[in-house]
């Protein structure tokens, strides 16, 4: 039966990443109790589990009973035939074939892929295609041929600054698979914590983790979980800087005498390994050897960023060593250290990855450079013969809009001038989630949905680049990701409930939906944080980008262009009325809950925006001009909305700005961009 979907929903299918080639056929395949799934071709237990999970999720989403246990092998009678034509891949590796084709007609669907990873990618596409139509769940009829543009599409998660329990990691791996990401880069040690059990050097986790570390068993579980979703796991042990937590148990590794304690503050700190003692390398050989055995992927990340040389400079033995070995600068000493570490890793069968700072003339060409400093730095590495990844522009902790990250291309900027063989060295990119201002409770809302836009940049053809289309697809994809288990939408309600205390306060939800949270560079100076400070305030409940404000901005533009558009005007009026009511409610709440007190001035701004927005809308709809001076008098209010209060901005200001501009007064541009590139 065709027609399960409304015609208008056929235009912008809620797919992210968008496939390389897609054609729509205008009908749809209905999913009902008669829907039968079969797996043919190459088949094994891994693939069966992949398909079982898919069926379970489809059943959960549709509420239909779909026979779960081992889908039959006869594809001829199936509604959905899944065929792996060549190989089941037990472990994902760099450069695997992830391609697939999907043919859906009103009668049946066929997913074909040369590898099990391709099957996974195709099943993720099908899950996104499932929609509730007027009469049934259905999959629109499409013909898709899909393959990734880049082979390395990752997320780095910092489990050191804030501990990230296994369930948080796994639910995000599940969501990563939904948007076809294939690398999980796990930042496992930093000044604030060493997060893996070492059996060789147990004081690392015993003294350096506050008890928050992954056992080796848990690491193996996560690696297996990721592998079944076509995701490689790359560990990062950041050396020689960012190592305070190591030195609590092993102060003899340091370039200055201890004792050391776990760092509680955020920033870049002096403790650093001593690269002039052979005992340091014997330690690293044993530790990295142990970790090389635990993490099967051939790539291994050694960090290498932000090394302060104060301890090196203050240590006469280190200075003597440098003179004796002709090491003229601290950079040369770090590069000597990196070469030694590279040899250790090679002996353990690993290829080294590091941040930009490891790039030095004598770095072996097998090393891979991850650029957090910019496309120019990445291009410079590629010209010298190194392979690289882009992370600059993909820092999700900066709390920038999805459109900003979406426009950031691994082959953009300085990379454009590269020769084809140089450009081919750029393998892709990784989003970064540093967790100074991110807890297990808020991490999902800092990752999603913006990470899906980055996933599209790394998978889809470069020509798929329209921000409006991206946003139109991002919202349904974001909702669907919660079926996969991430909690980026519901977590806000829980945080707000805690701020509200004993009674729910709807005005708080209205406020949180109309504001946007500051990123790391703005929170750092705004308030003295450390790792023990709870992340339980309005700013933590707020997200990077307000969906509501974005929709209302579109409505405001619509009304500005066409004052007779009553539907858009009605949505604006409804919002403005809700905004106006927030101040009175939050003043009452602020006297009841200390967590809510700081929301009062924010709510006052939002309330005033509601009033101003309503008045501006009246003028526009009556086609009257505003009285002289009225629009100018609103400008301080717009400025207040743009200014950080309680570490949030009132995104609703942008909506009212459009209306005021439509009255013929150009307001000052909104000043939300931070432009900073460093993470600290
Ligand atoms: C970094 O952001 N320091 C890699």
mmCIF file of C-alpha atoms and ligand atoms in Angstrom, residues 156 161 187 236 238 242 268 301 303 305-306 355-357 370-373 391 395 432 434 677-680, ligand 1:
data_model
loop_
_atom_site.group_PDB
_atom_site.id
_atom_site.type_symbol
_atom_site.label_atom_id
_atom_site.label_comp_id
_atom_site.label_asym_id
_atom_site.label_seq_id
_atom_site.Cartn_x
_atom_site.Cartn_y
_atom_site.Cartn_z
ATOM 1 C CA UNK A 156 36.666 12.729 21.222
ATOM 2 C CA UNK A 161 37.863 16.427 33.611
ATOM 3 C CA UNK A 187 40.621 11.057 26.405
ATOM 4 C CA UNK A 236 44.465 8.956 24.462
ATOM 5 C CA UNK A 238 48.060 12.813 27.196
ATOM 6 C CA UNK A 242 48.490 17.274 31.380
ATOM 7 C CA UNK A 268 46.975 24.426 31.780
ATOM 8 C CA UNK A 301 46.980 8.870 20.880
ATOM 9 C CA UNK A 303 48.162 13.964 23.311
ATOM 10 C CA UNK A 305 49.327 19.446 23.582
ATOM 11 C CA UNK A 306 49.886 22.489 25.776
ATOM 12 C CA UNK A 355 47.768 17.065 18.618
ATOM 13 C CA UNK A 356 49.421 19.719 16.407
ATOM 14 C CA UNK A 357 52.211 20.344 18.911
ATOM 15 C CA UNK A 370 45.095 15.895 14.901
ATOM 16 C CA UNK A 371 44.682 19.604 14.414
ATOM 17 C CA UNK A 372 42.976 21.670 17.077
ATOM 18 C CA UNK A 373 44.729 24.829 15.885
ATOM 19 C CA UNK A 391 39.229 19.072 15.068
ATOM 20 C CA UNK A 395 34.871 21.897 19.503
ATOM 21 C CA UNK A 432 35.793 17.288 20.565
ATOM 22 C CA UNK A 434 36.117 18.607 26.602
ATOM 23 C CA UNK A 677 40.337 28.982 19.239
ATOM 24 C CA UNK A 678 42.157 27.733 22.316
ATOM 25 C CA UNK A 679 40.389 25.285 24.542
ATOM 26 C CA UNK A 680 41.501 26.847 27.812
HETATM 27 C C1 LIG B 1 43.624 20.847 22.869
HETATM 28 O O1 LIG B 1 42.537 21.404 22.737
HETATM 29 N N1 LIG B 1 44.528 21.353 23.705
HETATM 30 C C2 LIG B 1 43.958 19.648 22.149
#
